[in-house]
mmCIF file of C-alpha atoms in Angstrom:
data_model
loop_
_atom_site.group_PDB
_atom_site.id
_atom_site.type_symbol
_atom_site.label_atom_id
_atom_site.label_comp_id
_atom_site.label_asym_id
_atom_site.label_seq_id
_atom_site.Cartn_x
_atom_site.Cartn_y
_atom_site.Cartn_z
ATOM 1 C CA MET A 1 3.134 60.742 92.576
ATOM 2 C CA ARG A 2 0.904 58.959 96.145
ATOM 3 C CA ILE A 3 -0.299 56.029 93.834
ATOM 4 C CA THR A 4 -3.649 54.227 95.769
ATOM 5 C CA TYR A 5 -5.744 51.476 93.950
ATOM 6 C CA PRO A 6 -8.995 50.506 95.421
ATOM 7 C CA HIS A 7 -8.937 46.723 97.886
ATOM 8 C CA MET A 8 -10.463 43.898 96.973
ATOM 9 C CA GLY A 9 -9.894 40.837 99.208
ATOM 10 C CA ASN A 10 -6.516 40.184 99.522
ATOM 11 C CA LEU A 11 -5.329 42.215 96.215
ATOM 12 C CA TYR A 12 -3.735 44.730 98.095
ATOM 13 C CA ILE A 13 -0.755 42.396 98.960
ATOM 14 C CA VAL A 14 0.255 41.851 95.715
ATOM 15 C CA VAL A 15 -0.340 45.059 94.139
ATOM 16 C CA ARG A 16 1.656 46.724 97.052
ATOM 17 C CA ALA A 17 4.458 44.450 96.116
ATOM 18 C CA LEU A 18 4.975 45.183 92.708
ATOM 19 C CA LEU A 19 4.509 49.219 92.889
ATOM 20 C CA LEU A 20 6.945 48.913 96.424
ATOM 21 C CA SER A 21 9.626 47.264 93.947
ATOM 22 C CA LEU A 22 8.962 49.443 91.196
ATOM 23 C CA GLY A 23 9.547 52.394 93.685
ATOM 24 C CA LEU A 24 6.447 54.248 93.405
ATOM 25 C CA ASP A 25 4.583 55.666 96.797
ATOM 26 C CA VAL A 26 2.010 54.035 97.697
ATOM 27 C CA VAL A 27 -1.033 55.003 99.870
ATOM 28 C CA LEU A 28 -2.703 51.987 100.922
ATOM 29 C CA PRO A 29 -6.487 52.754 101.858
ATOM 30 C CA PRO A 30 -8.106 51.635 105.153
ATOM 31 C CA PRO A 31 -10.024 48.080 105.676
ATOM 32 C CA THR A 32 -13.377 49.380 103.835
ATOM 33 C CA SER A 33 -15.669 50.326 105.986
ATOM 34 C CA ARG A 34 -19.404 51.601 106.974
ATOM 35 C CA ARG A 35 -17.784 55.286 106.267
ATOM 36 C CA THR A 36 -16.190 54.030 102.694
ATOM 37 C CA VAL A 37 -19.948 52.577 101.960
ATOM 38 C CA GLU A 38 -21.374 56.348 103.128
ATOM 39 C CA LEU A 39 -18.876 57.678 101.707
ATOM 40 C CA GLY A 40 -18.962 55.868 97.972
ATOM 41 C CA VAL A 41 -23.255 55.851 98.343
ATOM 42 C CA ARG A 42 -22.973 59.740 98.554
ATOM 43 C CA HIS A 43 -21.632 60.642 95.737
ATOM 44 C CA SER A 44 -22.568 57.006 93.388
ATOM 45 C CA PRO A 45 -25.775 56.692 91.134
ATOM 46 C CA GLU A 46 -28.208 56.089 93.029
ATOM 47 C CA PHE A 47 -28.687 52.542 90.058
ATOM 48 C CA ALA A 48 -24.275 52.009 90.009
ATOM 49 C CA CYS A 49 -22.884 48.465 91.099
ATOM 50 C CA PHE A 50 -21.455 48.118 94.706
ATOM 51 C CA PRO A 51 -18.174 47.490 93.337
ATOM 52 C CA PHE A 52 -18.677 51.196 92.482
ATOM 53 C CA LYS A 53 -19.807 51.997 95.701
ATOM 54 C CA LEU A 54 -17.094 50.987 97.223
ATOM 55 C CA ASN A 55 -14.023 51.639 94.877
ATOM 56 C CA LEU A 56 -15.707 55.111 94.634
ATOM 57 C CA GLY A 57 -15.147 55.433 98.979
ATOM 58 C CA ASN A 58 -12.259 53.769 98.756
ATOM 59 C CA TYR A 59 -10.333 56.466 96.518
ATOM 60 C CA LEU A 60 -11.824 59.413 99.264
ATOM 61 C CA GLU A 61 -10.261 57.661 102.255
ATOM 62 C CA ALA A 62 -7.042 57.136 99.936
ATOM 63 C CA GLN A 63 -7.343 61.095 98.730
ATOM 64 C CA GLU A 64 -7.070 62.133 103.020
ATOM 65 C CA SER A 65 -4.430 60.573 103.301
ATOM 66 C CA GLY A 66 -2.607 61.839 100.295
ATOM 67 C CA ALA A 67 -3.156 59.574 97.306
ATOM 68 C CA ASP A 68 -2.937 62.657 95.051
ATOM 69 C CA THR A 69 -3.190 59.343 91.353
ATOM 70 C CA ILE A 70 -4.990 56.515 91.310
ATOM 71 C CA LEU A 71 -3.951 53.050 89.578
ATOM 72 C CA MET A 72 -7.180 51.118 88.289
ATOM 73 C CA ALA A 73 -7.990 48.991 85.747
ATOM 74 C CA GLY A 74 -10.124 49.004 82.609
ATOM 75 C CA GLY A 75 -12.175 46.257 80.749
ATOM 76 C CA VAL A 76 -14.404 45.341 77.841
ATOM 77 C CA GLY A 77 -17.941 44.235 77.117
ATOM 78 C CA PRO A 78 -21.092 44.595 78.402
ATOM 79 C CA CYS A 79 -19.993 45.165 82.100
ATOM 80 C CA ARG A 80 -20.494 48.262 83.117
ATOM 81 C CA PHE A 81 -16.706 47.924 84.371
ATOM 82 C CA GLY A 82 -14.757 49.774 81.228
ATOM 83 C CA TYR A 83 -16.802 52.775 82.604
ATOM 84 C CA TYR A 84 -15.300 53.092 86.434
ATOM 85 C CA ALA A 85 -13.273 55.371 85.118
ATOM 86 C CA GLN A 86 -14.477 57.345 83.114
ATOM 87 C CA VAL A 87 -17.578 58.429 85.088
ATOM 88 C CA GLN A 88 -15.538 58.187 89.483
ATOM 89 C CA GLN A 89 -13.147 61.129 87.619
ATOM 90 C CA GLN A 90 -15.815 62.950 87.324
ATOM 91 C CA ILE A 91 -16.817 62.331 90.240
ATOM 92 C CA LEU A 92 -13.777 63.125 91.854
ATOM 93 C CA SER A 93 -12.987 66.601 89.474
ATOM 94 C CA ASP A 94 -16.849 67.502 90.759
ATOM 95 C CA LEU A 95 -16.601 67.075 93.636
ATOM 96 C CA GLY A 96 -13.007 69.233 93.180
ATOM 97 C CA VAL A 97 -11.217 66.309 93.959
ATOM 98 C CA ASP A 98 -7.518 66.842 92.060
ATOM 99 C CA MET A 99 -6.471 63.176 91.437
ATOM 100 C CA GLU A 100 -5.137 61.555 88.355
ATOM 101 C CA MET A 101 -6.965 58.509 86.828
ATOM 102 C CA VAL A 102 -4.022 55.707 85.274
ATOM 103 C CA VAL A 103 -6.204 52.525 83.772
ATOM 104 C CA LEU A 104 -4.817 50.296 82.286
ATOM 105 C CA GLU A 105 -6.473 48.004 80.383
ATOM 106 C CA PRO A 106 -6.591 44.153 79.089
ATOM 107 C CA PRO A 107 -3.498 44.101 77.332
ATOM 108 C CA ASP A 108 -5.136 41.856 74.576
ATOM 109 C CA VAL A 109 -7.640 45.751 73.632
ATOM 110 C CA SER A 110 -3.935 47.573 73.292
ATOM 111 C CA PHE A 111 -0.833 45.947 74.648
ATOM 112 C CA GLN A 112 1.216 48.518 73.233
ATOM 113 C CA GLU A 113 -1.251 51.503 75.495
ATOM 114 C CA ILE A 114 -0.625 49.486 78.420
ATOM 115 C CA LYS A 115 3.696 49.423 77.935
ATOM 116 C CA ASP A 116 3.285 53.702 77.509
ATOM 117 C CA LYS A 117 1.628 53.650 80.976
ATOM 118 C CA ILE A 118 3.695 51.152 82.623
ATOM 119 C CA ARG A 119 6.314 53.424 81.791
ATOM 120 C CA TYR A 120 4.737 56.155 82.904
ATOM 121 C CA LEU A 121 4.787 55.200 85.930
ATOM 122 C CA VAL A 122 8.199 53.314 86.991
ATOM 123 C CA GLY A 123 9.936 56.603 84.645
ATOM 124 C CA GLY A 124 14.193 55.015 83.836
ATOM 125 C CA LEU A 125 13.231 51.577 85.047
ATOM 126 C CA SER A 126 14.804 48.998 82.550
ATOM 127 C CA TRP A 127 12.168 46.218 81.691
ATOM 128 C CA TRP A 128 13.893 44.365 83.652
ATOM 129 C CA GLN A 129 13.556 46.012 87.062
ATOM 130 C CA ILE A 130 10.323 46.083 85.706
ATOM 131 C CA PHE A 131 9.973 41.821 84.993
ATOM 132 C CA LYS A 132 11.881 41.510 88.567
ATOM 133 C CA ALA A 133 8.469 43.138 90.229
ATOM 134 C CA VAL A 134 6.231 41.835 87.663
ATOM 135 C CA ARG A 135 7.643 38.539 89.260
ATOM 136 C CA PHE A 136 7.260 39.291 92.926
ATOM 137 C CA ALA A 137 3.891 40.413 92.590
ATOM 138 C CA TRP A 138 3.392 36.928 91.634
ATOM 139 C CA CYS A 139 5.210 35.166 94.128
ATOM 140 C CA LYS A 140 2.846 36.727 96.822
ATOM 141 C CA ALA A 141 -0.671 36.016 94.419
ATOM 142 C CA ARG A 142 -0.182 32.306 95.098
ATOM 143 C CA ALA A 143 0.235 32.476 98.448
ATOM 144 C CA VAL A 144 -1.674 34.570 99.179
ATOM 145 C CA ASP A 145 -4.462 32.609 97.282
ATOM 146 C CA ILE A 146 -3.174 29.085 99.035
ATOM 147 C CA VAL A 147 -3.140 30.339 101.670
ATOM 148 C CA GLU A 148 -6.709 31.326 101.500
ATOM 149 C CA GLU A 149 -7.628 27.519 99.768
ATOM 150 C CA ARG A 150 -6.280 25.792 102.553
ATOM 151 C CA LEU A 151 -8.352 28.155 105.018
ATOM 152 C CA LEU A 152 -10.976 27.092 103.087
ATOM 153 C CA HIS A 153 -10.722 23.447 103.147
ATOM 154 C CA LEU A 154 -9.902 23.321 107.394
ATOM 155 C CA ARG A 155 -12.367 26.090 108.388
ATOM 156 C CA PRO A 156 -15.512 22.874 108.730
ATOM 157 C CA ARG A 157 -13.149 20.725 109.995
ATOM 158 C CA VAL A 158 -10.770 21.639 112.885
ATOM 159 C CA GLU A 159 -12.103 22.339 116.266
ATOM 160 C CA ASP A 160 -10.740 25.991 117.296
ATOM 161 C CA PRO A 161 -11.055 27.942 113.868
ATOM 162 C CA LEU A 162 -10.616 31.338 115.561
ATOM 163 C CA LEU A 163 -7.093 29.815 116.049
ATOM 164 C CA LEU A 164 -7.386 28.774 111.875
ATOM 165 C CA GLU A 165 -8.111 32.653 111.805
ATOM 166 C CA LYS A 166 -5.329 33.689 113.848
ATOM 167 C CA LEU A 167 -3.147 32.132 112.347
ATOM 168 C CA TYR A 168 -4.474 33.299 108.697
ATOM 169 C CA ARG A 169 -4.247 36.591 109.615
ATOM 170 C CA ASP A 170 -0.593 36.242 110.692
ATOM 171 C CA ALA A 171 0.473 34.449 108.115
ATOM 172 C CA LEU A 172 -1.581 36.680 105.279
ATOM 173 C CA GLN A 173 0.999 39.544 107.302
ATOM 174 C CA GLU A 174 3.883 37.876 107.214
ATOM 175 C CA ILE A 175 2.747 37.585 103.595
ATOM 176 C CA ASP A 176 2.936 41.252 102.724
ATOM 177 C CA HIS A 177 5.684 42.088 104.671
ATOM 178 C CA ALA A 178 8.795 39.066 103.042
ATOM 179 C CA GLY A 179 10.913 41.642 101.306
ATOM 180 C CA ASP A 180 11.954 38.502 98.860
ATOM 181 C CA ARG A 181 10.350 35.445 97.394
ATOM 182 C CA LYS A 182 12.462 32.762 99.425
ATOM 183 C CA THR A 183 11.118 34.737 102.641
ATOM 184 C CA VAL A 184 6.988 34.525 100.768
ATOM 185 C CA GLN A 185 7.688 30.424 100.686
ATOM 186 C CA ARG A 186 9.146 29.715 104.008
ATOM 187 C CA VAL A 187 5.910 31.803 105.684
ATOM 188 C CA VAL A 188 3.703 29.189 103.503
ATOM 189 C CA VAL A 189 5.344 26.846 104.673
ATOM 190 C CA ASN A 190 5.372 27.142 108.175
ATOM 191 C CA TYR A 191 1.649 27.880 107.989
ATOM 192 C CA GLN A 192 0.867 24.901 106.102
ATOM 193 C CA LYS A 193 2.648 23.117 109.306
ATOM 194 C CA LYS A 194 0.510 25.195 111.958
ATOM 195 C CA THR A 195 -2.417 24.037 110.698
ATOM 196 C CA GLY A 196 -1.571 20.624 109.902
ATOM 197 C CA LYS A 197 -0.872 20.342 113.963
ATOM 198 C CA LEU A 198 -4.785 22.032 114.631
ATOM 199 C CA LYS A 199 -6.688 19.577 115.854
ATOM 200 C CA LYS A 200 -9.608 18.108 113.714
ATOM 201 C CA ARG A 201 -13.274 17.189 114.019
ATOM 202 C CA SER A 202 -14.568 13.590 112.199
ATOM 203 C CA VAL A 203 -16.522 15.548 110.278
ATOM 204 C CA LYS A 204 -17.842 15.225 106.390
ATOM 205 C CA PRO A 205 -19.281 18.823 105.586
ATOM 206 C CA LEU A 206 -21.284 20.036 103.088
ATOM 207 C CA ARG A 207 -19.452 21.422 99.767
ATOM 208 C CA ILE A 208 -20.526 24.665 98.313
ATOM 209 C CA GLY A 209 -19.508 26.350 95.191
ATOM 210 C CA LEU A 210 -18.978 29.483 95.291
ATOM 211 C CA VAL A 211 -19.939 32.109 92.226
ATOM 212 C CA GLY A 212 -20.347 35.077 89.931
ATOM 213 C CA GLU A 213 -18.970 38.618 89.764
ATOM 214 C CA ILE A 214 -14.767 38.293 90.358
ATOM 215 C CA PHE A 215 -15.060 41.537 93.531
ATOM 216 C CA THR A 216 -17.707 40.133 95.538
ATOM 217 C CA ILE A 217 -16.461 36.662 95.482
ATOM 218 C CA LEU A 218 -13.445 38.373 96.753
ATOM 219 C CA GLU A 219 -13.975 40.866 98.676
ATOM 220 C CA PRO A 220 -15.120 39.650 102.701
ATOM 221 C CA PHE A 221 -16.869 43.212 103.091
ATOM 222 C CA ALA A 222 -19.051 43.525 99.494
ATOM 223 C CA ASN A 223 -20.860 39.346 99.854
ATOM 224 C CA TYR A 224 -20.429 40.154 104.500
ATOM 225 C CA GLU A 225 -18.326 37.379 104.974
ATOM 226 C CA MET A 226 -19.470 34.552 103.074
ATOM 227 C CA GLU A 227 -16.845 32.517 102.687
ATOM 228 C CA LYS A 228 -16.563 32.752 107.119
ATOM 229 C CA ARG A 229 -19.922 32.097 108.145
ATOM 230 C CA LEU A 230 -20.929 29.206 105.384
ATOM 231 C CA GLY A 231 -17.083 28.091 107.464
ATOM 232 C CA LEU A 232 -18.559 28.258 110.802
ATOM 233 C CA LEU A 233 -21.669 26.553 109.327
ATOM 234 C CA GLY A 234 -19.835 23.678 108.542
ATOM 235 C CA VAL A 235 -19.036 24.281 105.102
ATOM 236 C CA GLU A 236 -16.221 23.867 103.603
ATOM 237 C CA VAL A 237 -16.346 26.671 100.783
ATOM 238 C CA ASN A 238 -14.492 26.379 96.725
ATOM 239 C CA ARG A 239 -14.474 29.064 94.883
ATOM 240 C CA SER A 240 -14.700 29.784 91.229
ATOM 241 C CA ILE A 241 -12.693 32.544 90.625
ATOM 242 C CA TRP A 242 -8.949 32.677 92.287
ATOM 243 C CA LEU A 243 -6.968 35.773 92.196
ATOM 244 C CA SER A 244 -3.334 34.087 90.758
ATOM 245 C CA ALA A 245 -5.894 32.055 87.539
ATOM 246 C CA TRP A 246 -7.272 35.720 87.098
ATOM 247 C CA ILE A 247 -4.161 37.528 87.086
ATOM 248 C CA ASN A 248 -2.619 34.929 85.016
ATOM 249 C CA GLU A 249 -5.340 34.389 82.151
ATOM 250 C CA HIS A 250 -6.405 38.488 81.255
ATOM 251 C CA LEU A 251 -2.370 39.951 82.146
ATOM 252 C CA PHE A 252 -0.283 37.033 80.999
ATOM 253 C CA GLY A 253 -3.160 35.286 78.133
ATOM 254 C CA GLY A 254 -2.637 32.692 80.689
ATOM 255 C CA LEU A 255 0.884 31.559 79.682
ATOM 256 C CA LEU A 256 1.755 30.005 83.262
ATOM 257 C CA ARG A 257 0.152 27.181 84.950
ATOM 258 C CA VAL A 258 -1.859 27.526 87.369
ATOM 259 C CA LYS A 259 -4.323 24.813 88.918
ATOM 260 C CA TYR A 260 -6.990 25.045 90.114
ATOM 261 C CA GLU A 261 -10.060 22.886 90.388
ATOM 262 C CA SER A 262 -12.354 24.961 88.240
ATOM 263 C CA ALA A 263 -10.186 25.894 85.644
ATOM 264 C CA HIS A 264 -11.263 24.575 82.678
ATOM 265 C CA ASP A 265 -15.123 25.515 83.404
ATOM 266 C CA LYS A 266 -15.216 27.925 81.395
ATOM 267 C CA GLU A 267 -16.104 25.590 78.825
ATOM 268 C CA LEU A 268 -19.161 23.758 80.070
ATOM 269 C CA ALA A 269 -21.353 26.807 79.553
ATOM 270 C CA THR A 270 -22.336 25.408 76.021
ATOM 271 C CA PRO A 271 -25.370 25.196 75.536
ATOM 272 C CA TYR A 272 -26.545 26.982 77.777
ATOM 273 C CA LEU A 273 -24.823 29.966 77.233
ATOM 274 C CA ASN A 274 -22.923 30.419 73.793
ATOM 275 C CA SER A 275 -22.500 34.668 73.888
ATOM 276 C CA PHE A 276 -19.747 36.187 75.968
ATOM 277 C CA VAL A 277 -22.256 38.188 78.041
ATOM 278 C CA GLY A 278 -19.560 40.358 79.783
ATOM 279 C CA GLY A 279 -18.039 40.125 83.346
ATOM 280 C CA HIS A 280 -18.312 35.988 84.746
ATOM 281 C CA GLY A 281 -21.024 35.955 83.095
ATOM 282 C CA VAL A 282 -19.774 32.621 81.013
ATOM 283 C CA GLU A 283 -17.576 31.931 84.261
ATOM 284 C CA THR A 284 -20.875 31.592 86.047
ATOM 285 C CA VAL A 285 -22.105 29.142 83.901
ATOM 286 C CA GLY A 286 -19.747 27.413 83.281
ATOM 287 C CA CYS A 287 -18.824 26.638 86.807
ATOM 288 C CA THR A 288 -21.834 25.727 88.476
ATOM 289 C CA VAL A 289 -21.641 22.915 85.675
ATOM 290 C CA GLY A 290 -18.257 21.548 87.187
ATOM 291 C CA PHE A 291 -19.346 21.805 90.639
ATOM 292 C CA ALA A 292 -22.512 20.206 89.822
ATOM 293 C CA ARG A 293 -20.864 17.633 87.397
ATOM 294 C CA ARG A 294 -17.943 17.142 90.876
ATOM 295 C CA ASP A 295 -20.631 16.433 92.752
ATOM 296 C CA TYR A 296 -21.037 19.638 95.197
ATOM 297 C CA ASP A 297 -23.472 20.018 97.183
ATOM 298 C CA GLY A 298 -25.648 23.726 96.373
ATOM 299 C CA VAL A 299 -23.879 26.595 94.680
ATOM 300 C CA ILE A 300 -24.332 29.430 95.358
ATOM 301 C CA GLN A 301 -24.150 33.001 93.125
ATOM 302 C CA LEU A 302 -23.071 36.024 94.439
ATOM 303 C CA ALA A 303 -23.956 39.402 92.476
ATOM 304 C CA PRO A 304 -23.799 42.449 92.442
ATOM 305 C CA LEU A 305 -27.444 44.572 92.369
ATOM 306 C CA THR A 306 -28.217 45.321 88.790
ATOM 307 C CA CYS A 307 -24.792 43.377 87.020
ATOM 308 C CA MET A 308 -26.091 42.746 84.060
ATOM 309 C CA PRO A 309 -24.011 39.930 83.788
ATOM 310 C CA GLU A 310 -24.412 38.167 86.376
ATOM 311 C CA ILE A 311 -28.708 38.284 85.666
ATOM 312 C CA VAL A 312 -27.912 36.722 82.373
ATOM 313 C CA ALA A 313 -26.111 33.768 84.151
ATOM 314 C CA HIS A 314 -28.683 33.817 86.838
ATOM 315 C CA SER A 315 -31.425 33.116 83.758
ATOM 316 C CA VAL A 316 -30.237 30.022 83.240
ATOM 317 C CA PHE A 317 -30.402 28.919 86.408
ATOM 318 C CA PRO A 318 -33.481 27.226 86.303
ATOM 319 C CA ALA A 319 -32.561 24.663 83.650
ATOM 320 C CA LEU A 320 -29.644 24.191 85.500
ATOM 321 C CA ALA A 321 -30.981 22.782 88.029
ATOM 322 C CA LYS A 322 -32.978 20.688 86.529
ATOM 323 C CA ASP A 323 -30.219 18.684 85.032
ATOM 324 C CA TYR A 324 -28.678 18.121 87.812
ATOM 325 C CA ASP A 325 -30.705 17.626 90.375
ATOM 326 C CA ILE A 326 -28.198 20.372 92.577
ATOM 327 C CA PRO A 327 -29.735 23.474 95.024
ATOM 328 C CA LEU A 328 -29.090 26.481 93.654
ATOM 329 C CA LEU A 329 -29.207 30.247 95.826
ATOM 330 C CA THR A 330 -28.591 33.359 94.319
ATOM 331 C CA PHE A 331 -27.368 36.262 97.023
ATOM 332 C CA TYR A 332 -27.635 39.917 95.278
ATOM 333 C CA LEU A 333 -26.075 41.821 97.656
ATOM 334 C CA ASP A 334 -25.539 46.150 97.621
ATOM 335 C CA GLU A 335 -25.327 48.668 100.426
ATOM 336 C CA HIS A 336 -29.125 47.611 101.184
ATOM 337 C CA SER A 337 -28.308 44.137 102.378
ATOM 338 C CA GLY A 338 -28.956 43.013 105.409
ATOM 339 C CA GLU A 339 -27.018 40.024 107.206
ATOM 340 C CA ALA A 340 -30.352 39.051 108.987
ATOM 341 C CA GLY A 341 -31.787 37.991 105.872
ATOM 342 C CA ILE A 342 -28.441 36.730 104.204
ATOM 343 C CA GLN A 343 -27.670 34.436 107.712
ATOM 344 C CA THR A 344 -31.459 33.179 107.167
ATOM 345 C CA ARG A 345 -31.283 32.221 103.652
ATOM 346 C CA LEU A 346 -28.305 30.782 103.406
ATOM 347 C CA GLU A 347 -29.780 28.153 106.832
ATOM 348 C CA ALA A 348 -32.153 26.847 104.927
ATOM 349 C CA PHE A 349 -30.053 26.628 101.388
ATOM 350 C CA LEU A 350 -27.746 24.624 103.587
ATOM 351 C CA ASP A 351 -31.006 22.085 105.078
ATOM 352 C CA LEU A 352 -32.180 21.487 101.485
ATOM 353 C CA ALA A 353 -28.365 20.994 100.552
ATOM 354 C CA ALA A 354 -28.264 18.427 103.382
ATOM 355 C CA ALA A 355 -31.509 17.179 103.057
ATOM 356 C CA ARG A 356 -31.227 16.540 99.745
ATOM 357 C CA SER A 357 -27.161 14.495 99.679
ATOM 358 C CA ASN A 358 -28.473 12.869 103.033
ATOM 359 C CA LYS A 359 -31.229 11.155 100.500
ATOM 360 C CA LYS A 360 -28.189 10.461 98.565
ATOM 361 C CA GLY A 361 -26.978 8.441 101.036
ATOM 362 C CA GLU A 362 -24.257 9.829 102.201
ATOM 363 C CA GLN A 363 -25.381 12.040 105.649
ATOM 364 C CA MET A 364 -23.165 15.160 106.185
ATOM 365 C CA SER A 365 -22.529 17.019 109.363
ATOM 366 C CA GLY A 366 -21.646 19.654 110.502
ATOM 367 C CA SER A 367 -22.839 23.049 113.240
ATOM 368 C CA VAL A 368 -25.450 24.256 111.110
ATOM 369 C CA PHE A 369 -27.595 20.584 111.092
ATOM 370 C CA ARG A 370 -29.819 20.305 114.028
ATOM 371 C CA ASN A 371 -32.057 16.950 114.641
#
């Protein structure tokens, strides 16, 4: 069994740590690229959402590298993610690609089923060995989030963002290669020390919150490097979704203490959206309210084109913008999105957010603002 899985931001670091600790042979797909998109688009239904196409492209490229088994998460509710595995398995079969799909459904749907799937993958390993592997992977998930959070905070503030980017990439590589939890923790501490020594500019950057569908937020290729674009335009970014928080909520039932700013914002969706609409629709609304209440200068929603939960959430935005007097911008993204159009809309939105902040008496600064 040579097992692979789709890319989603830095999730590959966490999943690889888990699978290798369980003694499995891992085949990591090549980094998502234009070729990945071309493969996925060529063999996917036209109106399938962008993550579906990228995932399929990942599988086909991994199969070229020798993978024969796919590890895939399942899902429930109106979001089409719950149907990915079945449709993709049929597409692969039609293409004559012999790959087994192992789907891990959420534990709250069928805990016994997920236990059976884990046992199928790991064979005779004890549950204690499985627990240690999960604990190690969790340690890396937390480390990745800490490193990313500091990157987002410092990007608009440092004099040399390229050096910051290099330190970030080096830290991710060291976390990926770390063989135990102490080494992971040491990497994080060293990263914090090194970035703390970088020269800072005396600025008060705009603060923008990112909300939306998890894959489009976490996968830089899918969102056209949105966080990096904003940071280099002099903007501090915060997300509604963090990898470790999502793992804690959906796999561990929220049992672990994970501190992040939007932890309880989902509850704020009421009265704007009172029903479960699938995906992260409710979280998008609730976290938008949360960012507005914490006096962020604007909120950007990222979603795949045709994403039903995010379309429902977007329908609430006019009321939110009026009630909280906050600029809101939505990007629906797919393989046809153009970088020039994204950049133009982004700069216009940031000018609007800056004007709003300056009107409130807060003189903002950053490379995006023109005299």
